[in-house]
Amino acid sequence: GCGAAIASASRLTEMLAGHGLDEVAAMEDEAVAAALGGLPRWKLGCSVLAEEAAAAAVESYRKTDSSGPRGQ
């Protein structure tokens, strides 16, 4: 991937450490871009991809977790 995509995903994982599933699912791409000190307009999609990947991971986990959805 491009540098902005790698940076967005890396920064998002740092931001999400220690947070519950609900907080992870609620993270917004604007927060990722801001945490990076901003991204060029044409690279904002990279922060969106990171956000969507995190939300998809939470959704997948909740679907496969036999004990049901967790917010912790």
Coordinates of N, CA and C in Angstrom, one line a residue:
G1 N 0.8 -1.2 0.0 CA 0.0 0.0 0.0 C 0.9 1.3 0.0
C2 N 0.2 2.4 -0.2 CA 0.9 3.6 -0.2 C 1.3 4.0 1.2
G3 N 2.2 5.0 1.4 CA 2.6 5.4 2.7 C 1.5 5.9 3.6
A4 N 0.6 6.7 2.9 CA -0.6 7.2 3.7 C -1.5 6.1 4.3
A5 N -1.7 5.1 3.5 CA -2.5 3.9 3.9 C -1.8 3.2 5.1
I6 N -0.5 3.0 4.9 CA 0.2 2.3 6.0 C 0.3 3.1 7.3
A7 N 0.5 4.4 7.1 CA 0.5 5.3 8.3 C -0.8 5.4 9.0
S8 N -1.9 5.4 8.2 CA -3.3 5.5 8.7 C -3.6 4.2 9.5
A9 N -3.3 3.1 9.0 CA -3.6 1.8 9.6 C -2.7 1.7 10.9
S10 N -1.5 2.0 10.8 CA -0.6 2.0 12.0 C -1.0 2.9 13.1
R11 N -1.3 4.1 12.7 CA -1.8 5.1 13.8 C -3.1 4.7 14.4
L12 N -4.0 4.1 13.6 CA -5.3 3.7 14.1 C -5.1 2.5 15.1
T13 N -4.2 1.6 14.8 CA -4.0 0.5 15.8 C -3.4 1.1 17.1
E14 N -2.6 2.1 17.0 CA -2.1 2.7 18.3 C -3.2 3.4 19.0
M15 N -4.1 4.0 18.3 CA -5.2 4.8 18.9 C -6.2 3.8 19.6
L16 N -6.3 2.6 19.0 CA -7.4 1.7 19.5 C -6.9 0.8 20.7
A17 N -5.6 0.7 20.9 CA -5.1 -0.1 21.9 C -5.7 0.2 23.3
G18 N -6.2 -0.8 23.9 CA -6.8 -0.7 25.2 C -8.3 -0.2 25.2
H19 N -8.9 -0.1 24.0 CA -10.3 0.4 24.0 C -11.2 -0.8 23.7
G20 N -12.4 -0.7 24.1 CA -13.4 -1.7 23.9 C -13.9 -1.8 22.5
L21 N -14.7 -2.8 22.2 CA -15.2 -3.1 20.8 C -16.1 -1.9 20.3
D22 N -16.9 -1.4 21.2 CA -17.8 -0.3 20.8 C -17.0 0.9 20.5
E23 N -16.0 1.2 21.2 CA -15.1 2.4 20.9 C -14.4 2.2 19.6
V24 N -13.9 1.0 19.3 CA -13.2 0.7 18.1 C -14.2 0.8 16.9
A25 N -15.4 0.3 17.0 CA -16.3 0.4 15.9 C -16.8 1.9 15.7
A26 N -16.7 2.7 16.7 CA -17.1 4.1 16.6 C -16.0 5.0 16.1
M27 N -14.8 4.6 16.0 CA -13.7 5.4 15.6 C -14.0 6.0 14.2
E28 N -13.7 7.3 14.0 CA -14.0 8.0 12.8 C -12.7 8.3 12.0
D29 N -12.8 8.2 10.7 CA -11.6 8.5 9.9 C -11.0 9.9 10.1
E30 N -11.8 10.8 10.4 CA -11.3 12.2 10.7 C -10.3 12.2 11.9
A31 N -10.6 11.4 12.9 CA -9.7 11.3 14.0 C -8.4 10.7 13.6
V32 N -8.4 9.7 12.7 CA -7.1 9.1 12.3 C -6.3 10.2 11.5
A33 N -6.9 10.8 10.6 CA -6.2 11.9 9.8 C -5.7 13.0 10.7
A34 N -6.5 13.4 11.7 CA -6.0 14.4 12.6 C -4.8 13.9 13.5
A35 N -4.9 12.7 13.9 CA -3.8 12.1 14.7 C -2.5 12.0 13.9
L36 N -2.6 12.0 12.6 CA -1.4 12.0 11.7 C -0.9 13.4 11.4
G37 N -1.6 14.4 11.9 CA -1.3 15.8 11.6 C -1.9 16.2 10.3
G38 N -2.9 15.5 9.9 CA -3.6 15.8 8.6 C -3.0 15.0 7.4
L39 N -3.9 14.9 6.4 CA -3.5 14.2 5.2 C -3.9 15.1 4.0
P40 N -3.2 15.0 2.9 CA -3.7 15.7 1.7 C -5.1 15.2 1.4
R41 N -5.9 16.1 0.8 CA -7.3 15.8 0.5 C -7.4 14.6 -0.4
W42 N -6.4 14.4 -1.3 CA -6.5 13.2 -2.2 C -6.0 11.9 -1.5
K43 N -5.6 12.0 -0.2 CA -5.2 10.8 0.5 C -6.1 10.5 1.7
L44 N -7.2 11.3 1.8 CA -8.1 11.1 3.0 C -8.8 9.7 2.9
G45 N -8.9 9.1 1.7 CA -9.4 7.8 1.6 C -8.6 6.7 2.3
C46 N -7.4 7.0 2.6 CA -6.5 6.1 3.3 C -7.0 6.0 4.7
S47 N -7.4 7.1 5.4 CA -7.9 7.0 6.7 C -9.3 6.3 6.8
V48 N -10.0 6.5 5.7 CA -11.3 5.8 5.6 C -11.1 4.3 5.5
L49 N -10.2 3.9 4.7 CA -9.9 2.4 4.6 C -9.5 1.9 6.0
A50 N -8.7 2.6 6.8 CA -8.3 2.1 8.1 C -9.5 2.0 9.0
E51 N -10.3 3.0 9.0 CA -11.6 3.0 9.8 C -12.5 1.9 9.4
E52 N -12.7 1.7 8.1 CA -13.6 0.6 7.7 C -13.0 -0.8 8.0
A53 N -11.7 -0.9 7.9 CA -11.1 -2.2 8.3 C -11.3 -2.5 9.8
A54 N -11.2 -1.5 10.6 CA -11.4 -1.7 12.1 C -12.8 -2.1 12.4
A55 N -13.8 -1.4 11.7 CA -15.2 -1.7 11.9 C -15.5 -3.1 11.4
A56 N -15.0 -3.5 10.3 CA -15.2 -4.8 9.7 C -14.7 -5.9 10.6
A57 N -13.5 -5.6 11.2 CA -12.9 -6.6 12.2 C -13.8 -6.8 13.4
V58 N -14.3 -5.7 13.9 CA -15.2 -5.8 15.1 C -16.5 -6.6 14.7
E59 N -17.1 -6.3 13.5 CA -18.3 -7.0 13.1 C -18.0 -8.4 12.9
S60 N -16.9 -8.8 12.3 CA -16.5 -10.2 12.1 C -16.4 -10.9 13.4
Y61 N -15.7 -10.3 14.3 CA -15.5 -10.9 15.7 C -16.8 -11.1 16.3
R62 N -17.7 -10.2 16.3 CA -19.0 -10.3 16.9 C -19.8 -11.4 16.3
K63 N -19.7 -11.6 15.0 CA -20.4 -12.7 14.3 C -19.9 -14.0 14.7
T64 N -18.6 -14.1 14.9 CA -18.0 -15.5 15.2 C -17.8 -15.8 16.6
D65 N -17.9 -14.8 17.5 CA -17.7 -15.0 18.9 C -19.0 -15.7 19.5
S66 N -18.8 -16.9 20.0 CA -19.9 -17.8 20.4 C -20.6 -17.2 21.7
S67 N -20.0 -16.3 22.4 CA -20.6 -15.8 23.6 C -21.4 -14.6 23.3
G68 N -21.5 -14.1 22.1 CA -22.3 -13.0 21.7 C -21.5 -11.7 21.7
P69 N -22.1 -10.6 21.3 CA -21.4 -9.3 21.3 C -20.9 -8.8 22.6
R70 N -19.8 -8.2 22.6 CA -19.2 -7.7 23.9 C -18.9 -6.2 23.6
G71 N -19.0 -5.4 24.6 CA -18.6 -4.0 24.5 C -17.3 -3.7 25.2
Q72 N -16.7 -4.7 25.7 CA -15.5 -4.6 26.5 C -14.3 -4.9 25.6

